[in-house]
mmCIF file of C-alpha atoms and ligand atoms in Angstrom:
data_model
loop_
_atom_site.group_PDB
_atom_site.id
_atom_site.type_symbol
_atom_site.label_atom_id
_atom_site.label_comp_id
_atom_site.label_asym_id
_atom_site.label_seq_id
_atom_site.Cartn_x
_atom_site.Cartn_y
_atom_site.Cartn_z
ATOM 1 C CA MET H 1 36.363 0.614 -25.440
ATOM 2 C CA ASP H 2 39.657 -0.705 -24.093
ATOM 3 C CA LEU H 3 38.858 -1.942 -20.583
ATOM 4 C CA ARG H 4 42.485 -1.805 -19.447
ATOM 5 C CA VAL H 5 42.800 1.814 -20.496
ATOM 6 C CA GLU H 6 39.528 2.795 -18.817
ATOM 7 C CA LEU H 7 40.652 1.138 -15.581
ATOM 8 C CA GLN H 8 44.054 2.856 -15.689
ATOM 9 C CA ARG H 9 42.506 6.279 -16.273
ATOM 10 C CA PHE H 10 41.424 6.368 -12.626
ATOM 11 C CA ARG H 11 44.487 7.716 -10.781
ATOM 12 C CA ASP H 12 44.082 6.182 -7.353
ATOM 13 C CA GLU H 13 47.604 7.089 -6.218
ATOM 14 C CA LEU H 14 46.688 10.767 -5.925
ATOM 15 C CA PRO H 15 45.616 12.405 -2.656
ATOM 16 C CA ILE H 16 41.884 13.112 -2.599
ATOM 17 C CA GLU H 17 42.463 16.853 -3.182
ATOM 18 C CA ALA H 18 44.045 16.088 -6.540
ATOM 19 C CA ALA H 19 42.036 13.029 -7.569
ATOM 20 C CA SER H 20 39.244 12.721 -10.122
ATOM 21 C CA THR H 21 36.382 10.248 -9.881
ATOM 22 C CA PRO H 22 36.376 7.127 -12.114
ATOM 23 C CA PRO H 23 35.448 7.651 -15.769
ATOM 24 C CA ALA H 24 31.761 7.464 -16.701
ATOM 25 C CA SER H 25 32.477 4.182 -18.539
ATOM 26 C CA TRP H 26 32.729 2.464 -15.140
ATOM 27 C CA TYR H 27 29.028 3.204 -14.711
ATOM 28 C CA THR H 28 27.800 2.545 -18.223
ATOM 29 C CA ARG H 29 29.808 -0.227 -19.889
ATOM 30 C CA ALA H 30 28.883 -3.900 -19.601
ATOM 31 C CA GLU H 31 32.580 -4.922 -19.678
ATOM 32 C CA VAL H 32 33.120 -3.169 -16.361
ATOM 33 C CA LEU H 33 30.203 -4.955 -14.699
ATOM 34 C CA GLU H 34 31.502 -8.261 -16.066
ATOM 35 C CA ARG H 35 34.892 -7.563 -14.544
ATOM 36 C CA GLU H 36 33.286 -6.532 -11.233
ATOM 37 C CA THR H 37 31.352 -9.796 -11.292
ATOM 38 C CA GLU H 38 34.495 -11.882 -11.797
ATOM 39 C CA THR H 39 36.521 -10.038 -9.170
ATOM 40 C CA THR H 40 34.723 -7.874 -6.625
ATOM 41 C CA PHE H 41 31.521 -9.867 -6.258
ATOM 42 C CA ARG H 42 33.087 -13.310 -6.370
ATOM 43 C CA ASP H 43 35.739 -12.358 -3.859
ATOM 44 C CA SER H 44 33.814 -10.702 -1.060
ATOM 45 C CA TRP H 45 31.425 -11.655 1.712
ATOM 46 C CA GLN H 46 27.920 -11.127 0.399
ATOM 47 C CA TYR H 47 24.857 -10.412 2.505
ATOM 48 C CA VAL H 48 22.061 -12.986 2.250
ATOM 49 C CA CYS H 49 19.256 -12.391 4.762
ATOM 50 C CA PRO H 50 18.344 -11.814 8.421
ATOM 51 C CA SER H 51 19.510 -14.781 10.499
ATOM 52 C CA ASP H 52 16.031 -15.530 11.905
ATOM 53 C CA ARG H 53 14.921 -16.527 8.402
ATOM 54 C CA VAL H 54 17.121 -19.634 8.587
ATOM 55 C CA ALA H 55 16.851 -20.483 12.274
ATOM 56 C CA ALA H 56 14.690 -23.630 12.104
ATOM 57 C CA PRO H 57 15.918 -26.927 10.604
ATOM 58 C CA GLY H 58 14.850 -27.113 6.954
ATOM 59 C CA SER H 59 14.352 -23.360 6.558
ATOM 60 C CA TYR H 60 16.013 -21.911 3.490
ATOM 61 C CA VAL H 61 16.507 -18.659 1.605
ATOM 62 C CA ARG H 62 17.482 -18.554 -2.037
ATOM 63 C CA VAL H 63 19.926 -15.810 -2.981
ATOM 64 C CA ASP H 64 21.202 -14.925 -6.451
ATOM 65 C CA ILE H 65 24.571 -13.207 -6.593
ATOM 66 C CA VAL H 66 25.619 -11.867 -10.002
ATOM 67 C CA GLY H 67 24.538 -14.949 -11.947
ATOM 68 C CA ASP H 68 25.092 -17.644 -9.322
ATOM 69 C CA SER H 69 22.175 -19.022 -7.351
ATOM 70 C CA TYR H 70 22.556 -20.351 -3.784
ATOM 71 C CA LEU H 71 20.378 -21.874 -1.101
ATOM 72 C CA VAL H 72 21.279 -20.852 2.406
ATOM 73 C CA LEU H 73 19.655 -23.373 4.702
ATOM 74 C CA ARG H 74 19.719 -24.947 8.138
ATOM 75 C CA ASP H 75 20.171 -28.709 7.841
ATOM 76 C CA ARG H 76 18.644 -31.290 10.165
ATOM 77 C CA ALA H 77 21.722 -31.351 12.402
ATOM 78 C CA GLY H 78 21.421 -27.572 12.847
ATOM 79 C CA VAL H 79 24.365 -26.700 10.588
ATOM 80 C CA LEU H 80 23.968 -23.595 8.442
ATOM 81 C CA ARG H 81 24.985 -24.258 4.830
ATOM 82 C CA ALA H 82 25.216 -22.373 1.546
ATOM 83 C CA LEU H 83 24.597 -24.828 -1.302
ATOM 84 C CA SER H 84 24.542 -24.311 -5.026
ATOM 85 C CA ASN H 85 20.898 -24.032 -6.167
ATOM 86 C CA VAL H 86 21.698 -25.816 -9.444
ATOM 87 C CA CYS H 87 20.863 -29.498 -9.963
ATOM 88 C CA ARG H 88 23.907 -31.624 -10.858
ATOM 89 C CA HIS H 89 21.898 -33.443 -13.540
ATOM 90 C CA HIS H 90 20.795 -30.901 -16.165
ATOM 91 C CA ALA H 91 21.296 -27.638 -14.255
ATOM 92 C CA ALA H 92 17.714 -26.736 -13.379
ATOM 93 C CA GLN H 93 17.376 -24.496 -10.342
ATOM 94 C CA LEU H 94 16.048 -26.367 -7.349
ATOM 95 C CA LEU H 95 14.091 -23.859 -5.271
ATOM 96 C CA GLU H 96 12.583 -20.377 -5.452
ATOM 97 C CA GLY H 97 12.189 -17.746 -2.751
ATOM 98 C CA SER H 98 12.278 -19.036 0.793
ATOM 99 C CA GLY H 99 10.494 -21.555 2.963
ATOM 100 C CA CYS H 100 10.958 -24.799 4.849
ATOM 101 C CA VAL H 101 11.676 -28.211 3.288
ATOM 102 C CA GLU H 102 12.713 -31.712 4.332
ATOM 103 C CA LYS H 103 14.774 -32.386 1.254
ATOM 104 C CA LEU H 104 15.651 -30.697 -2.019
ATOM 105 C CA VAL H 105 13.802 -32.143 -5.010
ATOM 106 C CA CYS H 106 14.654 -30.954 -8.488
ATOM 107 C CA PRO H 107 11.416 -29.979 -10.307
ATOM 108 C CA TYR H 108 12.870 -31.205 -13.635
ATOM 109 C CA HIS H 109 13.648 -34.948 -13.194
ATOM 110 C CA GLY H 110 13.213 -35.472 -9.495
ATOM 111 C CA TRP H 111 16.821 -35.728 -8.409
ATOM 112 C CA THR H 112 16.690 -35.472 -4.628
ATOM 113 C CA TYR H 113 19.297 -34.044 -2.266
ATOM 114 C CA ASP H 114 19.554 -34.125 1.509
ATOM 115 C CA LEU H 115 19.779 -30.804 3.336
ATOM 116 C CA ASP H 116 23.522 -31.327 3.723
ATOM 117 C CA GLY H 117 23.770 -31.241 -0.084
ATOM 118 C CA SER H 118 24.411 -34.943 -0.676
ATOM 119 C CA LEU H 119 22.545 -36.644 -3.534
ATOM 120 C CA ARG H 120 20.031 -39.034 -2.032
ATOM 121 C CA SER H 121 18.298 -40.382 -5.124
ATOM 122 C CA ALA H 122 18.399 -39.992 -8.910
ATOM 123 C CA PRO H 123 15.423 -41.729 -10.587
ATOM 124 C CA ASN H 124 16.307 -44.293 -13.298
ATOM 125 C CA MET H 125 20.027 -43.532 -13.176
ATOM 126 C CA GLY H 126 20.914 -46.954 -11.714
ATOM 127 C CA ALA H 127 22.050 -48.500 -15.000
ATOM 128 C CA LEU H 128 24.746 -45.894 -15.670
ATOM 129 C CA LYS H 129 28.423 -46.789 -15.903
ATOM 130 C CA ASP H 130 30.850 -45.001 -13.626
ATOM 131 C CA PHE H 131 28.132 -42.999 -11.921
ATOM 132 C CA ASN H 132 29.246 -42.381 -8.377
ATOM 133 C CA ARG H 133 26.349 -40.765 -6.566
ATOM 134 C CA ALA H 134 28.609 -39.602 -3.754
ATOM 135 C CA ARG H 135 30.374 -37.309 -6.224
ATOM 136 C CA PHE H 136 27.160 -35.598 -7.319
ATOM 137 C CA GLY H 137 26.369 -33.601 -4.225
ATOM 138 C CA LEU H 138 25.679 -29.857 -4.402
ATOM 139 C CA PRO H 139 28.808 -27.692 -4.146
ATOM 140 C CA GLN H 140 29.002 -25.581 -0.986
ATOM 141 C CA VAL H 141 30.523 -22.209 -0.190
ATOM 142 C CA PRO H 142 31.437 -20.619 3.155
ATOM 143 C CA VAL H 143 28.576 -19.089 5.137
ATOM 144 C CA GLU H 144 28.698 -17.059 8.364
ATOM 145 C CA VAL H 145 26.314 -15.401 10.767
ATOM 146 C CA TRP H 146 27.349 -11.954 11.951
ATOM 147 C CA GLY H 147 25.029 -10.399 14.545
ATOM 148 C CA PRO H 148 21.519 -10.701 13.075
ATOM 149 C CA LEU H 149 22.845 -11.027 9.489
ATOM 150 C CA VAL H 150 23.802 -14.010 7.316
ATOM 151 C CA PHE H 151 26.570 -13.753 4.700
ATOM 152 C CA LEU H 152 28.095 -16.151 2.212
ATOM 153 C CA HIS H 153 31.350 -16.015 0.285
ATOM 154 C CA PRO H 154 31.163 -17.225 -3.356
ATOM 155 C CA GLY H 155 34.899 -17.941 -3.495
ATOM 156 C CA ARG H 156 37.663 -18.521 -0.999
ATOM 157 C CA PRO H 157 37.636 -15.936 1.766
ATOM 158 C CA ALA H 158 41.025 -14.544 2.783
ATOM 159 C CA ARG H 159 39.692 -14.472 6.337
ATOM 160 C CA ALA H 160 36.603 -15.105 8.376
ATOM 161 C CA LEU H 161 33.928 -12.427 8.218
ATOM 162 C CA ALA H 162 33.939 -12.113 12.014
ATOM 163 C CA GLN H 163 37.611 -11.200 11.788
ATOM 164 C CA GLU H 164 37.131 -8.777 8.915
ATOM 165 C CA LEU H 165 34.334 -6.977 10.749
ATOM 166 C CA ALA H 166 35.718 -7.185 14.293
ATOM 167 C CA PRO H 167 36.457 -3.430 14.455
ATOM 168 C CA LEU H 168 32.914 -2.731 13.237
ATOM 169 C CA ALA H 169 31.407 -4.964 15.914
ATOM 170 C CA LYS H 170 33.354 -2.927 18.447
ATOM 171 C CA ARG H 171 32.172 0.339 16.937
ATOM 172 C CA LEU H 172 28.540 -0.858 17.069
ATOM 173 C CA ALA H 173 28.761 -2.201 20.609
ATOM 174 C CA ASP H 174 27.373 1.032 22.145
ATOM 175 C CA PHE H 175 24.141 0.574 20.224
ATOM 176 C CA GLY H 176 23.635 -2.998 21.380
ATOM 177 C CA MET H 177 22.912 -5.476 18.617
ATOM 178 C CA ASP H 178 21.287 -8.167 20.751
ATOM 179 C CA GLY H 179 17.554 -8.599 20.898
ATOM 180 C CA LEU H 180 16.825 -6.832 17.614
ATOM 181 C CA ARG H 181 13.922 -8.333 15.699
ATOM 182 C CA HIS H 182 13.538 -8.330 11.965
ATOM 183 C CA ALA H 183 10.282 -6.570 11.128
ATOM 184 C CA HIS H 184 10.209 -5.729 7.449
ATOM 185 C CA ARG H 185 11.840 -6.105 4.033
ATOM 186 C CA ARG H 186 11.315 -3.624 1.219
ATOM 187 C CA ARG H 187 12.754 -3.573 -2.299
ATOM 188 C CA TYR H 188 13.572 -0.521 -4.390
ATOM 189 C CA PRO H 189 14.299 -1.103 -8.072
ATOM 190 C CA ILE H 190 16.486 1.768 -9.316
ATOM 191 C CA GLN H 191 17.492 2.649 -12.868
ATOM 192 C CA CYS H 192 21.141 3.184 -12.042
ATOM 193 C CA ASN H 193 24.451 1.381 -11.849
ATOM 194 C CA TRP H 194 24.905 -0.221 -8.425
ATOM 195 C CA LYS H 195 27.898 2.027 -7.705
ATOM 196 C CA VAL H 196 25.811 5.192 -8.134
ATOM 197 C CA PHE H 197 23.784 4.176 -5.092
ATOM 198 C CA CYS H 198 26.968 3.382 -3.100
ATOM 199 C CA ASP H 199 28.570 6.693 -4.108
ATOM 200 C CA ASN H 200 25.489 8.576 -2.959
ATOM 201 C CA TYR H 201 25.783 6.866 0.415
ATOM 202 C CA LEU H 202 29.488 7.591 0.710
ATOM 203 C CA ASP H 203 29.656 11.376 0.295
ATOM 204 C CA GLY H 204 30.141 12.058 3.992
ATOM 205 C CA GLY H 205 26.755 13.711 4.435
ATOM 206 C CA TYR H 206 27.442 16.214 1.628
ATOM 207 C CA HIS H 207 24.047 15.686 -0.024
ATOM 208 C CA VAL H 208 21.957 15.463 3.139
ATOM 209 C CA GLY H 209 21.469 19.220 3.623
ATOM 210 C CA HIS H 210 20.441 19.687 0.002
ATOM 211 C CA LEU H 211 18.427 16.596 -0.809
ATOM 212 C CA HIS H 212 17.009 15.410 2.527
ATOM 213 C CA LYS H 213 15.708 18.586 4.170
ATOM 214 C CA GLY H 214 13.531 16.610 6.601
ATOM 215 C CA LEU H 215 16.425 14.512 7.827
ATOM 216 C CA ALA H 216 18.943 17.367 7.778
ATOM 217 C CA GLY H 217 17.132 19.300 10.515
ATOM 218 C CA GLN H 218 17.659 16.416 12.907
ATOM 219 C CA LEU H 219 21.400 16.015 12.470
ATOM 220 C CA ALA H 220 24.346 18.182 13.502
ATOM 221 C CA LEU H 221 25.754 18.013 9.977
ATOM 222 C CA SER H 222 28.817 20.113 10.840
ATOM 223 C CA GLU H 223 29.895 17.255 13.106
ATOM 224 C CA TYR H 224 29.431 14.564 10.473
ATOM 225 C CA ARG H 225 32.556 12.424 10.199
ATOM 226 C CA THR H 226 33.898 9.434 8.312
ATOM 227 C CA GLU H 227 36.320 6.814 9.659
ATOM 228 C CA LEU H 228 38.043 4.484 7.230
ATOM 229 C CA PHE H 229 38.880 0.863 7.996
ATOM 230 C CA GLU H 230 40.359 -1.793 5.727
ATOM 231 C CA ARG H 231 37.262 -2.962 3.857
ATOM 232 C CA PHE H 232 34.552 -0.847 5.423
ATOM 233 C CA ASN H 233 33.970 2.638 6.696
ATOM 234 C CA VAL H 234 31.800 4.287 9.292
ATOM 235 C CA GLN H 235 30.031 7.620 8.944
ATOM 236 C CA SER H 236 28.440 9.067 12.026
ATOM 237 C CA CYS H 237 26.568 12.142 13.047
ATOM 238 C CA PRO H 238 25.176 13.321 16.387
ATOM 239 C CA PRO H 239 21.635 14.723 16.556
ATOM 240 C CA ALA H 240 21.074 18.454 16.123
ATOM 241 C CA ARG H 241 21.035 20.285 19.461
ATOM 242 C CA ASP H 242 17.885 22.254 18.682
ATOM 243 C CA ALA H 243 16.366 20.102 16.007
ATOM 244 C CA HIS H 244 13.893 22.001 13.854
ATOM 245 C CA PHE H 245 11.270 19.854 12.273
ATOM 246 C CA ARG H 246 10.493 20.141 8.647
ATOM 247 C CA GLY H 247 8.113 17.598 7.227
ATOM 248 C CA ARG H 248 7.975 14.388 9.191
ATOM 249 C CA ASP H 249 9.172 14.125 12.751
ATOM 250 C CA PHE H 250 12.484 12.324 12.731
ATOM 251 C CA ARG H 251 13.312 12.926 16.382
ATOM 252 C CA GLU H 252 12.501 9.468 17.689
ATOM 253 C CA ARG H 253 14.206 7.759 14.812
ATOM 254 C CA ILE H 254 17.534 9.499 15.274
ATOM 255 C CA GLY H 255 17.783 9.084 19.031
ATOM 256 C CA ALA H 256 21.372 9.571 20.215
ATOM 257 C CA GLY H 257 22.740 9.991 16.712
ATOM 258 C CA ALA H 258 23.210 7.955 13.596
ATOM 259 C CA LEU H 259 25.893 5.523 12.498
ATOM 260 C CA TYR H 260 26.175 4.533 8.850
ATOM 261 C CA ALA H 261 28.511 1.646 8.074
ATOM 262 C CA TRP H 262 29.386 0.670 4.530
ATOM 263 C CA ILE H 263 30.876 -2.770 3.941
ATOM 264 C CA HIS H 264 32.699 -3.244 0.662
ATOM 265 C CA PRO H 265 31.316 -3.621 -1.901
ATOM 266 C CA ASN H 266 27.510 -3.444 -1.638
ATOM 267 C CA LEU H 267 26.111 -3.463 1.888
ATOM 268 C CA MET H 268 25.203 -0.598 4.178
ATOM 269 C CA LEU H 269 24.227 -0.939 7.778
ATOM 270 C CA ASN H 270 22.422 1.926 9.473
ATOM 271 C CA ARG H 271 22.042 2.193 13.202
ATOM 272 C CA TYR H 272 19.963 4.911 14.833
ATOM 273 C CA GLY H 273 17.816 4.919 17.959
ATOM 274 C CA PRO H 274 16.231 1.476 18.453
ATOM 275 C CA ILE H 275 16.528 0.698 14.720
ATOM 276 C CA LEU H 276 18.905 -1.227 12.500
ATOM 277 C CA ASP H 277 18.405 -1.244 8.784
ATOM 278 C CA THR H 278 20.500 -2.619 5.977
ATOM 279 C CA ASN H 279 20.690 -1.510 2.350
ATOM 280 C CA TRP H 280 21.847 -4.320 0.120
ATOM 281 C CA VAL H 281 22.634 -3.180 -3.412
ATOM 282 C CA VAL H 282 22.074 -5.912 -5.988
ATOM 283 C CA PRO H 283 23.305 -5.206 -9.541
ATOM 284 C CA LEU H 284 20.774 -6.305 -12.186
ATOM 285 C CA GLY H 285 22.537 -4.853 -15.212
ATOM 286 C CA VAL H 286 25.010 -2.083 -15.886
ATOM 287 C CA ASP H 287 22.309 0.608 -15.498
ATOM 288 C CA ARG H 288 19.912 -1.187 -13.175
ATOM 289 C CA CYS H 289 19.976 -2.365 -9.594
ATOM 290 C CA GLU H 290 17.687 -3.260 -6.757
ATOM 291 C CA VAL H 291 18.263 -2.069 -3.225
ATOM 292 C CA VAL H 292 16.856 -4.412 -0.603
ATOM 293 C CA PHE H 293 16.099 -2.818 2.772
ATOM 294 C CA ASP H 294 15.794 -4.987 5.877
ATOM 295 C CA TYR H 295 14.573 -3.398 9.111
ATOM 296 C CA TRP H 296 15.116 -4.571 12.662
ATOM 297 C CA PHE H 297 13.611 -2.997 15.776
ATOM 298 C CA ALA H 298 14.345 -3.383 19.474
ATOM 299 C CA GLU H 299 10.605 -3.732 20.111
ATOM 300 C CA THR H 300 8.092 -5.315 17.727
ATOM 301 C CA GLU H 301 5.220 -6.410 19.994
ATOM 302 C CA GLY H 302 2.239 -4.266 20.968
ATOM 303 C CA GLU H 303 0.336 -1.305 19.575
ATOM 304 C CA ASP H 304 2.995 1.342 20.396
ATOM 305 C CA ALA H 305 5.718 -0.681 18.735
ATOM 306 C CA ARG H 306 3.597 -1.215 15.647
ATOM 307 C CA ARG H 307 2.866 2.505 15.360
ATOM 308 C CA PHE H 308 6.534 3.358 15.804
ATOM 309 C CA ILE H 309 7.564 0.833 13.159
ATOM 310 C CA GLU H 310 5.002 2.167 10.697
ATOM 311 C CA ALA H 311 6.087 5.780 11.216
ATOM 312 C CA SER H 312 9.760 4.788 10.894
ATOM 313 C CA LEU H 313 9.192 2.899 7.664
ATOM 314 C CA GLU H 314 7.348 5.892 6.224
ATOM 315 C CA ALA H 315 10.107 8.298 7.209
ATOM 316 C CA SER H 316 12.721 5.942 5.761
ATOM 317 C CA ASP H 317 10.733 5.712 2.545
ATOM 318 C CA ASP H 318 10.660 9.521 2.205
ATOM 319 C CA VAL H 319 14.472 9.644 2.345
ATOM 320 C CA GLN H 320 14.773 6.675 0.029
ATOM 321 C CA GLN H 321 12.494 8.189 -2.629
ATOM 322 C CA GLU H 322 14.728 11.266 -2.669
ATOM 323 C CA ASP H 323 17.807 9.069 -3.106
ATOM 324 C CA VAL H 324 16.178 6.967 -5.863
ATOM 325 C CA ALA H 325 15.311 10.077 -7.866
ATOM 326 C CA ILE H 326 18.814 11.546 -7.589
ATOM 327 C CA CYS H 327 20.508 8.219 -8.403
ATOM 328 C CA GLU H 328 18.434 7.868 -11.581
ATOM 329 C CA SER H 329 19.305 11.451 -12.469
ATOM 330 C CA VAL H 330 23.017 10.695 -11.982
ATOM 331 C CA GLN H 331 22.771 7.588 -14.166
ATOM 332 C CA ARG H 332 21.285 9.679 -16.993
ATOM 333 C CA GLY H 333 24.100 12.153 -16.392
ATOM 334 C CA VAL H 334 26.985 9.679 -16.573
ATOM 335 C CA SER H 335 25.395 8.260 -19.728
ATOM 336 C CA SER H 336 25.408 11.634 -21.478
ATOM 337 C CA ARG H 337 28.331 12.705 -23.672
ATOM 338 C CA SER H 338 28.956 15.862 -21.692
ATOM 339 C CA TYR H 339 30.227 14.033 -18.606
ATOM 340 C CA ASP H 340 33.351 11.980 -18.103
ATOM 341 C CA THR H 341 34.854 12.438 -14.629
ATOM 342 C CA GLY H 342 34.213 14.636 -11.596
ATOM 343 C CA ARG H 343 36.138 15.634 -8.451
ATOM 344 C CA TYR H 344 35.889 14.645 -4.793
ATOM 345 C CA ALA H 345 34.701 16.933 -2.034
ATOM 346 C CA ARG H 346 36.836 16.770 1.121
ATOM 347 C CA THR H 347 34.004 14.939 2.882
ATOM 348 C CA GLU H 348 34.015 12.148 0.278
ATOM 349 C CA THR H 349 36.863 10.079 1.702
ATOM 350 C CA GLY H 350 34.601 7.031 2.022
ATOM 351 C CA MET H 351 33.714 7.254 -1.661
ATOM 352 C CA TYR H 352 37.373 7.523 -2.662
ATOM 353 C CA GLN H 353 38.143 4.476 -0.506
ATOM 354 C CA PHE H 354 35.382 2.541 -2.320
ATOM 355 C CA HIS H 355 36.741 3.503 -5.750
ATOM 356 C CA ARG H 356 40.307 2.630 -4.726
ATOM 357 C CA LEU H 357 39.299 -0.825 -3.466
ATOM 358 C CA LEU H 358 37.387 -1.406 -6.701
ATOM 359 C CA ALA H 359 40.235 -0.219 -8.909
ATOM 360 C CA LYS H 360 42.618 -2.623 -7.206
ATOM 361 C CA GLU H 361 40.239 -5.553 -7.713
ATOM 362 C CA LEU H 362 39.302 -4.669 -11.288
ATOM 363 C CA ARG H 363 42.911 -4.289 -12.384
ATOM 364 C CA GLY H 364 43.968 -7.510 -10.696
ATOM 365 C CA PRO H 365 47.558 -8.375 -9.766
ATOM 366 C CA GLU H 366 49.928 -5.879 -11.449
HETATM 367 FE FE1 LIG K 401 20.628 10.235 0.633
#
């Protein structure tokens, strides 16, 4: 396969009515994921975790982003940092998972770093020539808190995240983002390319009436709309006026309508009723990904809140299982010889925006 040719085959200059979707190779070839890793993923703000996970001094969360491992942690002075999770000695990874520590000790030879990333001690390295300990601290990358979410940028951000997402903050203001509490994290491994999951999210509600019959009854799908911004888009839908209930009762969950924000390249933020959830799509291979769901609720204390949370998580899981099955079906489809490219429905402007942003990044400067 000639990567350049495959990237050029996507004609992103066409209006959506005339455009075709990217070739199947974008979803099946390792070269494309490698290129996405070097460009898209290394040059975008990447979601890490809910901000309350790193609120206390010493608390940390490890995050792996397409091959690079980071520790996002709160140092003793209260500064939030994103440090490389790789020891400067022989490259062992320092910490797993999440937790709270006073210092970072490499499990391999005991090199010890302060929480600000500086190398505090390196056993038996005193006799070395030209070994300047001050130059062996852990590299750091930019990190930012946005609402209840933490992000890091693996490269050099063109602008602050708060600036990039300012119009989204405005759009979400009606829902109120303050006082939300993180209640649950759930992981869905999916046998599909990470973009298949994003595409499914970005079809402007096209699949909802067919695939999610329980959810569809609650939404006024004819009023579904998509607004495009520079590096994100917002899909929204008011509740159905006379909601008919099929399957589980979604009424409470939908509340005054739903807002679905997608942030390029791999984060979705869903706001409905007293709930915020995020879908973070982590590529694990060209035909494999994991989608991490975090859930926040306005109320988490007490029996009523607990019942509501449980019912909401179950309803969310129903929808998610339907999406997992269809995404795995699509991955088998794009891998078969009978499929190369498809077309866009008029509702799929968000998807076309996603593919255009990707194409630009994958091709690089002309
Ligand atoms: Fe769906």
